[in-house]
Amino acid sequence: MSTALILFYILSAVTLSTAFLTIYTRRPIHSAIYLVICFFSIAGHYLLFNAQFLAIVHVIVYSGAIMILFLFTIMLMNLNKEDEVHKPRIKRIGAITIFCLLCLALIGIFVNSKPIPVDDYYVSGEDYQSIKVLGKVLLNEYMVPFEYASILLLVAMIGAVLLSKKEKSQE
């Protein structure tokens, strides 16, 4: 067994376990920390696929910017209240069961899949790891989705601030 395969299995176990802990943990701060670890392990997968630029952008965008927004939202909304209603145990057990069934289905698909031969797909010859080529593609063909993503993030930030504002009591 090669070291890359062993590293892939370790990263996969870390990704799945931290994704599960992100959902299952009661405290929002712990959930955000598990999500950051999950993001870093996904960046490790990108590195295994020899996509260094994508791994670095993933760490900067998701583990940096998006998680900072999540943490600010959690701190602004003060979700760590002790009087918060928690889900009943039966719903949590149902979620765990569905998660385990999904994992088994994905493992079954992975085990029964066959590798794609190199001759069966079109190779354009362009190196999409080059930042120059990647910048041209993103800023020409995918300019509109980039703008939609920026508007979506702006609306989410404004919504988080408006939700966290306390209303003045009427006297």
Short mmCIF file of N, CA and C in Angstrom, two decimals:
data_model
loop_
_atom_site.label_atom_id
_atom_site.label_comp_id
_atom_site.label_asym_id
_atom_site.label_seq_id
_atom_site.Cartn_x
_atom_site.Cartn_y
_atom_site.Cartn_z
N MET A 1 0.84 -1.18 0.00
CA MET A 1 0.00 0.00 0.00
C MET A 1 0.89 1.24 0.00
N SER A 2 0.58 2.17 -0.88
CA SER A 2 1.42 3.36 -0.98
C SER A 2 1.08 4.36 0.12
N THR A 3 2.00 5.27 0.36
CA THR A 3 1.76 6.28 1.39
C THR A 3 0.64 7.23 1.01
N ALA A 4 0.49 7.49 -0.30
CA ALA A 4 -0.60 8.37 -0.74
C ALA A 4 -1.96 7.76 -0.44
N LEU A 5 -2.07 6.44 -0.62
CA LEU A 5 -3.34 5.77 -0.34
C LEU A 5 -3.63 5.76 1.16
N ILE A 6 -2.61 5.53 1.96
CA ILE A 6 -2.79 5.55 3.41
C ILE A 6 -3.18 6.96 3.86
N LEU A 7 -2.52 7.97 3.29
CA LEU A 7 -2.86 9.35 3.62
C LEU A 7 -4.28 9.69 3.18
N PHE A 8 -4.70 9.16 2.03
CA PHE A 8 -6.07 9.37 1.56
C PHE A 8 -7.08 8.79 2.55
N TYR A 9 -6.83 7.58 3.03
CA TYR A 9 -7.75 6.96 3.99
C TYR A 9 -7.78 7.73 5.31
N ILE A 10 -6.63 8.20 5.76
CA ILE A 10 -6.59 8.97 7.00
C ILE A 10 -7.36 10.28 6.84
N LEU A 11 -7.11 10.98 5.73
CA LEU A 11 -7.83 12.23 5.48
C LEU A 11 -9.33 12.00 5.33
N SER A 12 -9.70 10.90 4.69
CA SER A 12 -11.12 10.59 4.55
C SER A 12 -11.77 10.34 5.90
N ALA A 13 -11.07 9.61 6.78
CA ALA A 13 -11.61 9.35 8.12
C ALA A 13 -11.75 10.64 8.91
N VAL A 14 -10.75 11.52 8.80
CA VAL A 14 -10.81 12.81 9.51
C VAL A 14 -11.95 13.65 8.95
N THR A 15 -12.10 13.68 7.63
CA THR A 15 -13.17 14.48 7.01
C THR A 15 -14.54 13.99 7.44
N LEU A 16 -14.77 12.69 7.37
CA LEU A 16 -16.08 12.16 7.74
C LEU A 16 -16.37 12.33 9.23
N SER A 17 -15.37 12.10 10.07
CA SER A 17 -15.62 12.20 11.51
C SER A 17 -15.86 13.65 11.93
N THR A 18 -15.08 14.59 11.38
CA THR A 18 -15.32 15.98 11.76
C THR A 18 -16.60 16.53 11.15
N ALA A 19 -17.00 16.04 9.98
CA ALA A 19 -18.29 16.45 9.42
C ALA A 19 -19.43 15.95 10.31
N PHE A 20 -19.30 14.71 10.79
CA PHE A 20 -20.32 14.18 11.70
C PHE A 20 -20.34 14.97 13.01
N LEU A 21 -19.17 15.28 13.56
CA LEU A 21 -19.12 16.03 14.81
C LEU A 21 -19.63 17.46 14.63
N THR A 22 -19.47 18.03 13.44
CA THR A 22 -20.01 19.36 13.18
C THR A 22 -21.52 19.38 13.35
N ILE A 23 -22.15 18.34 12.90
CA ILE A 23 -23.61 18.27 12.99
C ILE A 23 -24.07 17.84 14.37
N TYR A 24 -23.33 16.94 15.01
CA TYR A 24 -23.79 16.31 16.25
C TYR A 24 -23.48 17.13 17.50
N THR A 25 -22.49 17.99 17.46
CA THR A 25 -22.08 18.74 18.64
C THR A 25 -23.15 19.76 19.03
N ARG A 26 -23.35 19.89 20.34
CA ARG A 26 -24.37 20.81 20.81
C ARG A 26 -23.91 22.26 20.81
N ARG A 27 -22.64 22.50 21.08
CA ARG A 27 -22.15 23.88 21.17
C ARG A 27 -21.76 24.39 19.79
N PRO A 28 -22.26 25.57 19.42
CA PRO A 28 -21.97 26.11 18.08
C PRO A 28 -20.49 26.41 17.84
N ILE A 29 -19.77 26.84 18.87
CA ILE A 29 -18.35 27.12 18.70
C ILE A 29 -17.59 25.84 18.40
N HIS A 30 -17.89 24.77 19.12
CA HIS A 30 -17.24 23.48 18.85
C HIS A 30 -17.59 22.99 17.45
N SER A 31 -18.82 23.21 17.05
CA SER A 31 -19.24 22.83 15.71
C SER A 31 -18.44 23.59 14.65
N ALA A 32 -18.22 24.87 14.87
CA ALA A 32 -17.44 25.67 13.92
C ALA A 32 -15.98 25.19 13.87
N ILE A 33 -15.43 24.81 15.01
CA ILE A 33 -14.04 24.31 15.03
C ILE A 33 -13.95 22.99 14.27
N TYR A 34 -14.91 22.11 14.46
CA TYR A 34 -14.91 20.84 13.72
C TYR A 34 -15.05 21.10 12.21
N LEU A 35 -15.83 22.11 11.85
CA LEU A 35 -15.99 22.44 10.44
C LEU A 35 -14.68 22.95 9.84
N VAL A 36 -13.91 23.72 10.61
CA VAL A 36 -12.61 24.20 10.15
C VAL A 36 -11.67 23.01 9.91
N ILE A 37 -11.67 22.06 10.84
CA ILE A 37 -10.82 20.87 10.67
C ILE A 37 -11.26 20.09 9.43
N CYS A 38 -12.55 20.01 9.20
CA CYS A 38 -13.07 19.34 8.01
C CYS A 38 -12.60 20.05 6.75
N PHE A 39 -12.64 21.38 6.76
CA PHE A 39 -12.16 22.15 5.60
C PHE A 39 -10.68 21.90 5.34
N PHE A 40 -9.88 21.85 6.40
CA PHE A 40 -8.45 21.60 6.22
C PHE A 40 -8.19 20.19 5.67
N SER A 41 -8.97 19.23 6.11
CA SER A 41 -8.77 17.87 5.58
C SER A 41 -9.20 17.79 4.11
N ILE A 42 -10.21 18.55 3.73
CA ILE A 42 -10.59 18.59 2.31
C ILE A 42 -9.48 19.24 1.49
N ALA A 43 -8.84 20.26 2.06
CA ALA A 43 -7.68 20.86 1.38
C ALA A 43 -6.56 19.84 1.23
N GLY A 44 -6.42 18.95 2.20
CA GLY A 44 -5.44 17.87 2.08
C GLY A 44 -5.77 16.94 0.92
N HIS A 45 -7.06 16.70 0.70
CA HIS A 45 -7.47 15.90 -0.46
C HIS A 45 -7.07 16.59 -1.76
N TYR A 46 -7.26 17.91 -1.83
CA TYR A 46 -6.86 18.64 -3.02
C TYR A 46 -5.36 18.51 -3.26
N LEU A 47 -4.58 18.55 -2.19
CA LEU A 47 -3.14 18.38 -2.34
C LEU A 47 -2.79 16.99 -2.85
N LEU A 48 -3.54 15.99 -2.40
CA LEU A 48 -3.29 14.64 -2.91
C LEU A 48 -3.60 14.52 -4.39
N PHE A 49 -4.56 15.32 -4.87
CA PHE A 49 -4.91 15.31 -6.29
C PHE A 49 -4.02 16.24 -7.11
N ASN A 50 -2.97 16.77 -6.48
CA ASN A 50 -2.01 17.64 -7.14
C ASN A 50 -2.65 18.95 -7.62
N ALA A 51 -3.56 19.46 -6.83
CA ALA A 51 -4.21 20.74 -7.13
C ALA A 51 -3.84 21.72 -6.03
N GLN A 52 -2.59 22.17 -6.05
CA GLN A 52 -2.07 23.00 -4.97
C GLN A 52 -2.77 24.36 -4.91
N PHE A 53 -3.01 24.96 -6.05
CA PHE A 53 -3.67 26.27 -6.06
C PHE A 53 -5.07 26.17 -5.47
N LEU A 54 -5.79 25.13 -5.86
CA LEU A 54 -7.15 24.95 -5.34
C LEU A 54 -7.12 24.70 -3.83
N ALA A 55 -6.13 23.98 -3.34
CA ALA A 55 -6.01 23.73 -1.91
C ALA A 55 -5.76 25.03 -1.14
N ILE A 56 -4.88 25.86 -1.66
CA ILE A 56 -4.57 27.12 -0.98
C ILE A 56 -5.77 28.06 -1.01
N VAL A 57 -6.45 28.14 -2.14
CA VAL A 57 -7.64 28.99 -2.23
C VAL A 57 -8.74 28.46 -1.30
N HIS A 58 -8.87 27.17 -1.21
CA HIS A 58 -9.86 26.56 -0.31
C HIS A 58 -9.57 26.95 1.14
N VAL A 59 -8.31 26.87 1.54
CA VAL A 59 -7.95 27.23 2.92
C VAL A 59 -8.20 28.72 3.16
N ILE A 60 -7.83 29.55 2.20
CA ILE A 60 -8.01 31.00 2.39
C ILE A 60 -9.48 31.37 2.43
N VAL A 61 -10.26 30.86 1.46
CA VAL A 61 -11.66 31.27 1.35
C VAL A 61 -12.51 30.61 2.43
N TYR A 62 -12.48 29.30 2.53
CA TYR A 62 -13.39 28.63 3.44
C TYR A 62 -12.90 28.67 4.88
N SER A 63 -11.68 28.21 5.12
CA SER A 63 -11.20 28.18 6.49
C SER A 63 -10.92 29.57 7.02
N GLY A 64 -10.66 30.50 6.16
CA GLY A 64 -10.42 31.87 6.60
C GLY A 64 -11.67 32.70 6.62
N ALA A 65 -12.12 33.10 5.46
CA ALA A 65 -13.19 34.10 5.37
C ALA A 65 -14.54 33.57 5.82
N ILE A 66 -14.97 32.44 5.29
CA ILE A 66 -16.32 31.94 5.61
C ILE A 66 -16.44 31.57 7.09
N MET A 67 -15.40 30.94 7.64
CA MET A 67 -15.49 30.55 9.05
C MET A 67 -15.45 31.77 9.97
N ILE A 68 -14.76 32.82 9.57
CA ILE A 68 -14.79 34.05 10.36
C ILE A 68 -16.21 34.62 10.37
N LEU A 69 -16.87 34.59 9.21
CA LEU A 69 -18.27 35.05 9.17
C LEU A 69 -19.16 34.19 10.06
N PHE A 70 -18.97 32.87 10.03
CA PHE A 70 -19.75 31.99 10.89
C PHE A 70 -19.52 32.31 12.36
N LEU A 71 -18.26 32.50 12.74
CA LEU A 71 -17.97 32.78 14.14
C LEU A 71 -18.54 34.12 14.58
N PHE A 72 -18.46 35.14 13.73
CA PHE A 72 -19.07 36.42 14.07
C PHE A 72 -20.57 36.28 14.22
N THR A 73 -21.19 35.51 13.35
CA THR A 73 -22.64 35.29 13.44
C THR A 73 -22.99 34.58 14.74
N ILE A 74 -22.22 33.57 15.10
CA ILE A 74 -22.48 32.83 16.34
C ILE A 74 -22.32 33.75 17.54
N MET A 75 -21.27 34.57 17.51
CA MET A 75 -21.05 35.48 18.65
C MET A 75 -22.12 36.57 18.71
N LEU A 76 -22.56 37.07 17.55
CA LEU A 76 -23.57 38.11 17.55
C LEU A 76 -24.94 37.59 18.01
N MET A 77 -25.27 36.38 17.62
CA MET A 77 -26.59 35.84 17.95
C MET A 77 -26.63 35.21 19.33
N ASN A 78 -25.48 35.01 19.96
CA ASN A 78 -25.40 34.43 21.30
C ASN A 78 -26.16 33.11 21.39
N LEU A 79 -25.72 32.14 20.59
CA LEU A 79 -26.40 30.85 20.53
C LEU A 79 -26.02 29.90 21.65
N ASN A 80 -25.15 30.30 22.54
CA ASN A 80 -24.71 29.42 23.62
C ASN A 80 -25.60 29.51 24.84
N LYS A 81 -26.83 29.89 24.70
CA LYS A 81 -27.74 30.02 25.82
C LYS A 81 -28.05 28.63 26.38
N GLU A 82 -28.15 28.55 27.69
CA GLU A 82 -28.46 27.26 28.34
C GLU A 82 -29.93 26.90 28.20
N ASP A 83 -30.80 27.90 28.00
CA ASP A 83 -32.23 27.63 27.90
C ASP A 83 -32.65 27.24 26.49
N GLU A 84 -31.68 27.02 25.61
CA GLU A 84 -31.99 26.64 24.23
C GLU A 84 -32.60 25.24 24.20
N VAL A 85 -33.63 25.08 23.41
CA VAL A 85 -34.30 23.80 23.30
C VAL A 85 -33.47 22.88 22.40
N HIS A 86 -33.21 21.66 22.88
CA HIS A 86 -32.43 20.71 22.09
C HIS A 86 -33.37 19.71 21.44
N LYS A 87 -32.90 19.11 20.38
CA LYS A 87 -33.70 18.15 19.65
C LYS A 87 -33.92 16.89 20.51
N PRO A 88 -35.07 16.25 20.36
CA PRO A 88 -35.30 15.02 21.10
C PRO A 88 -34.32 13.93 20.67
N ARG A 89 -34.11 13.00 21.56
CA ARG A 89 -33.15 11.93 21.32
C ARG A 89 -33.52 11.10 20.08
N ILE A 90 -34.80 10.90 19.82
CA ILE A 90 -35.23 10.08 18.68
C ILE A 90 -34.82 10.73 17.36
N LYS A 91 -34.89 12.07 17.29
CA LYS A 91 -34.47 12.76 16.06
C LYS A 91 -32.97 12.64 15.85
N ARG A 92 -32.19 12.72 16.94
CA ARG A 92 -30.75 12.57 16.82
C ARG A 92 -30.38 11.15 16.39
N ILE A 93 -31.08 10.16 16.94
CA ILE A 93 -30.81 8.77 16.55
C ILE A 93 -31.19 8.55 15.09
N GLY A 94 -32.29 9.16 14.66
CA GLY A 94 -32.69 9.07 13.25
C GLY A 94 -31.65 9.72 12.33
N ALA A 95 -31.12 10.86 12.74
CA ALA A 95 -30.09 11.53 11.93
C ALA A 95 -28.83 10.68 11.86
N ILE A 96 -28.45 10.07 12.97
CA ILE A 96 -27.27 9.20 12.97
C ILE A 96 -27.49 7.99 12.06
N THR A 97 -28.69 7.43 12.10
CA THR A 97 -29.00 6.27 11.26
C THR A 97 -28.93 6.65 9.78
N ILE A 98 -29.52 7.78 9.42
CA ILE A 98 -29.48 8.22 8.02
C ILE A 98 -28.05 8.50 7.59
N PHE A 99 -27.25 9.11 8.48
CA PHE A 99 -25.84 9.39 8.17
C PHE A 99 -25.08 8.08 7.93
N CYS A 100 -25.29 7.10 8.78
CA CYS A 100 -24.59 5.82 8.63
C CYS A 100 -25.01 5.11 7.34
N LEU A 101 -26.30 5.16 7.02
CA LEU A 101 -26.77 4.54 5.77
C LEU A 101 -26.17 5.23 4.55
N LEU A 102 -26.10 6.57 4.59
CA LEU A 102 -25.47 7.30 3.50
C LEU A 102 -23.99 6.95 3.36
N CYS A 103 -23.30 6.84 4.49
CA CYS A 103 -21.89 6.45 4.45
C CYS A 103 -21.72 5.06 3.86
N LEU A 104 -22.58 4.13 4.25
CA LEU A 104 -22.50 2.77 3.70
C LEU A 104 -22.79 2.77 2.19
N ALA A 105 -23.76 3.57 1.77
CA ALA A 105 -24.06 3.65 0.34
C ALA A 105 -22.88 4.23 -0.44
N LEU A 106 -22.26 5.29 0.10
CA LEU A 106 -21.12 5.89 -0.58
C LEU A 106 -19.92 4.94 -0.61
N ILE A 107 -19.70 4.19 0.47
CA ILE A 107 -18.62 3.21 0.48
C ILE A 107 -18.90 2.11 -0.53
N GLY A 108 -20.16 1.67 -0.61
CA GLY A 108 -20.52 0.66 -1.61
C GLY A 108 -20.30 1.14 -3.03
N ILE A 109 -20.67 2.38 -3.30
CA ILE A 109 -20.44 2.95 -4.63
C ILE A 109 -18.95 3.05 -4.92
N PHE A 110 -18.18 3.46 -3.93
CA PHE A 110 -16.74 3.61 -4.10
C PHE A 110 -16.07 2.26 -4.36
N VAL A 111 -16.47 1.25 -3.62
CA VAL A 111 -15.86 -0.08 -3.78
C VAL A 111 -16.22 -0.69 -5.13
N ASN A 112 -17.44 -0.50 -5.59
CA ASN A 112 -17.89 -1.11 -6.84
C ASN A 112 -17.59 -0.29 -8.08
N SER A 113 -16.99 0.88 -7.92
CA SER A 113 -16.71 1.71 -9.09
C SER A 113 -15.43 1.24 -9.78
N LYS A 114 -15.38 1.52 -11.06
CA LYS A 114 -14.22 1.15 -11.86
C LYS A 114 -13.50 2.42 -12.28
N PRO A 115 -12.17 2.39 -12.34
CA PRO A 115 -11.46 3.61 -12.77
C PRO A 115 -11.74 3.93 -14.23
N ILE A 116 -11.75 5.20 -14.55
CA ILE A 116 -12.00 5.65 -15.92
C ILE A 116 -10.68 5.58 -16.69
N PRO A 117 -10.66 4.93 -17.83
CA PRO A 117 -9.44 4.91 -18.62
C PRO A 117 -9.10 6.31 -19.13
N VAL A 118 -7.82 6.57 -19.30
CA VAL A 118 -7.37 7.91 -19.69
C VAL A 118 -7.87 8.27 -21.08
N ASP A 119 -8.02 7.30 -21.98
CA ASP A 119 -8.43 7.60 -23.35
C ASP A 119 -9.91 7.94 -23.48
N ASP A 120 -10.71 7.70 -22.44
CA ASP A 120 -12.15 7.87 -22.56
C ASP A 120 -12.65 9.30 -22.34
N TYR A 121 -11.81 10.21 -21.93
CA TYR A 121 -12.30 11.56 -21.75
C TYR A 121 -11.43 12.54 -22.53
N TYR A 122 -12.02 13.67 -22.84
CA TYR A 122 -11.39 14.67 -23.68
C TYR A 122 -10.35 15.45 -22.88
N VAL A 123 -9.17 15.57 -23.41
CA VAL A 123 -8.12 16.36 -22.78
C VAL A 123 -7.87 17.58 -23.65
N SER A 124 -8.08 18.76 -23.08
CA SER A 124 -7.97 19.99 -23.87
C SER A 124 -6.53 20.42 -24.07
N GLY A 125 -5.64 19.97 -23.22
CA GLY A 125 -4.26 20.38 -23.34
C GLY A 125 -3.93 21.63 -22.54
N GLU A 126 -4.94 22.32 -22.02
CA GLU A 126 -4.68 23.51 -21.23
C GLU A 126 -4.38 23.11 -19.79
N ASP A 127 -3.46 23.82 -19.19
CA ASP A 127 -3.08 23.56 -17.81
C ASP A 127 -3.91 24.46 -16.90
N TYR A 128 -4.92 23.89 -16.26
CA TYR A 128 -5.78 24.69 -15.40
C TYR A 128 -5.17 24.92 -14.02
N GLN A 129 -3.97 24.38 -13.77
CA GLN A 129 -3.26 24.70 -12.54
C GLN A 129 -2.56 26.05 -12.67
N SER A 130 -2.35 26.50 -13.90
CA SER A 130 -1.72 27.80 -14.11
C SER A 130 -2.67 28.90 -13.64
N ILE A 131 -2.17 29.78 -12.83
CA ILE A 131 -3.01 30.85 -12.29
C ILE A 131 -3.48 31.78 -13.40
N LYS A 132 -2.64 31.97 -14.42
CA LYS A 132 -3.01 32.84 -15.53
C LYS A 132 -4.21 32.28 -16.29
N VAL A 133 -4.17 30.99 -16.63
CA VAL A 133 -5.28 30.35 -17.35
C VAL A 133 -6.51 30.30 -16.47
N LEU A 134 -6.32 29.96 -15.20
CA LEU A 134 -7.45 29.88 -14.27
C LEU A 134 -8.11 31.24 -14.09
N GLY A 135 -7.32 32.30 -14.01
CA GLY A 135 -7.87 33.66 -13.90
C GLY A 135 -8.68 34.04 -15.12
N LYS A 136 -8.17 33.69 -16.32
CA LYS A 136 -8.92 34.00 -17.55
C LYS A 136 -10.26 33.27 -17.57
N VAL A 137 -10.25 31.99 -17.18
CA VAL A 137 -11.49 31.21 -17.19
C VAL A 137 -12.48 31.76 -16.17
N LEU A 138 -12.00 32.06 -14.96
CA LEU A 138 -12.90 32.53 -13.91
C LEU A 138 -13.46 33.92 -14.19
N LEU A 139 -12.64 34.79 -14.75
CA LEU A 139 -13.09 36.16 -14.95
C LEU A 139 -13.75 36.39 -16.30
N ASN A 140 -13.73 35.41 -17.19
CA ASN A 140 -14.44 35.54 -18.46
C ASN A 140 -15.71 34.69 -18.47
N GLU A 141 -15.54 33.38 -18.31
CA GLU A 141 -16.68 32.48 -18.41
C GLU A 141 -17.54 32.45 -17.15
N TYR A 142 -16.93 32.63 -15.99
CA TYR A 142 -17.66 32.49 -14.73
C TYR A 142 -17.76 33.81 -13.96
N MET A 143 -17.81 34.92 -14.66
CA MET A 143 -17.88 36.22 -14.01
C MET A 143 -19.23 36.42 -13.31
N VAL A 144 -20.30 36.03 -13.95
CA VAL A 144 -21.64 36.22 -13.37
C VAL A 144 -21.82 35.39 -12.10
N PRO A 145 -21.44 34.09 -12.08
CA PRO A 145 -21.56 33.36 -10.80
C PRO A 145 -20.69 33.96 -9.69
N PHE A 146 -19.54 34.52 -10.04
CA PHE A 146 -18.71 35.20 -9.03
C PHE A 146 -19.47 36.38 -8.44
N GLU A 147 -20.12 37.16 -9.29
CA GLU A 147 -20.88 38.31 -8.80
C GLU A 147 -22.07 37.87 -7.96
N TYR A 148 -22.75 36.80 -8.37
CA TYR A 148 -23.85 36.27 -7.56
C TYR A 148 -23.36 35.81 -6.19
N ALA A 149 -22.21 35.18 -6.15
CA ALA A 149 -21.66 34.72 -4.87
C ALA A 149 -21.34 35.91 -3.97
N SER A 150 -20.81 36.98 -4.53
CA SER A 150 -20.49 38.15 -3.71
C SER A 150 -21.76 38.80 -3.18
N ILE A 151 -22.79 38.88 -4.00
CA ILE A 151 -24.07 39.44 -3.54
C ILE A 151 -24.69 38.56 -2.46
N LEU A 152 -24.60 37.25 -2.63
CA LEU A 152 -25.13 36.32 -1.63
C LEU A 152 -24.42 36.48 -0.29
N LEU A 153 -23.09 36.61 -0.31
CA LEU A 153 -22.34 36.81 0.93
C LEU A 153 -22.68 38.15 1.58
N LEU A 154 -22.88 39.18 0.77
CA LEU A 154 -23.24 40.49 1.31
C LEU A 154 -24.61 40.43 1.98
N VAL A 155 -25.57 39.79 1.33
CA VAL A 155 -26.92 39.67 1.90
C VAL A 155 -26.88 38.84 3.19
N ALA A 156 -26.08 37.77 3.21
CA ALA A 156 -25.98 36.95 4.42
C ALA A 156 -25.38 37.75 5.57
N MET A 157 -24.38 38.57 5.29
CA MET A 157 -23.77 39.39 6.33
C MET A 157 -24.75 40.43 6.86
N ILE A 158 -25.48 41.08 5.97
CA ILE A 158 -26.48 42.07 6.40
C ILE A 158 -27.58 41.39 7.21
N GLY A 159 -28.00 40.20 6.78
CA GLY A 159 -29.02 39.46 7.52
C GLY A 159 -28.56 39.07 8.91
N ALA A 160 -27.30 38.65 9.04
CA ALA A 160 -26.77 38.28 10.35
C ALA A 160 -26.72 39.48 11.28
N VAL A 161 -26.35 40.64 10.75
CA VAL A 161 -26.30 41.84 11.58
C VAL A 161 -27.71 42.25 11.99
N LEU A 162 -28.67 42.19 11.07
CA LEU A 162 -30.04 42.58 11.40
C LEU A 162 -30.68 41.61 12.41
N LEU A 163 -30.37 40.33 12.30
CA LEU A 163 -30.91 39.36 13.25
C LEU A 163 -30.33 39.56 14.64
N SER A 164 -29.09 40.04 14.71
CA SER A 164 -28.44 40.16 16.01
C SER A 164 -28.80 41.45 16.74
N LYS A 165 -29.37 42.43 16.02
CA LYS A 165 -29.73 43.69 16.66
C LYS A 165 -30.87 43.45 17.64
N LYS A 166 -30.73 44.02 18.80
CA LYS A 166 -31.78 43.91 19.80
C LYS A 166 -32.75 45.07 19.61
N GLU A 167 -34.02 44.75 19.67
CA GLU A 167 -35.02 45.79 19.53
C GLU A 167 -35.18 46.53 20.84
N LYS A 168 -35.39 47.84 20.74
CA LYS A 168 -35.60 48.63 21.94
C LYS A 168 -37.00 48.37 22.46
N SER A 169 -37.10 48.21 23.75
CA SER A 169 -38.43 47.92 24.33
C SER A 169 -39.28 49.19 24.35
N GLN A 170 -40.53 49.01 24.08
CA GLN A 170 -41.47 50.13 24.07
C GLN A 170 -41.89 50.43 25.51
N GLU A 171 -41.69 51.62 25.95
CA GLU A 171 -42.06 51.98 27.33
C GLU A 171 -43.31 52.79 27.39
#
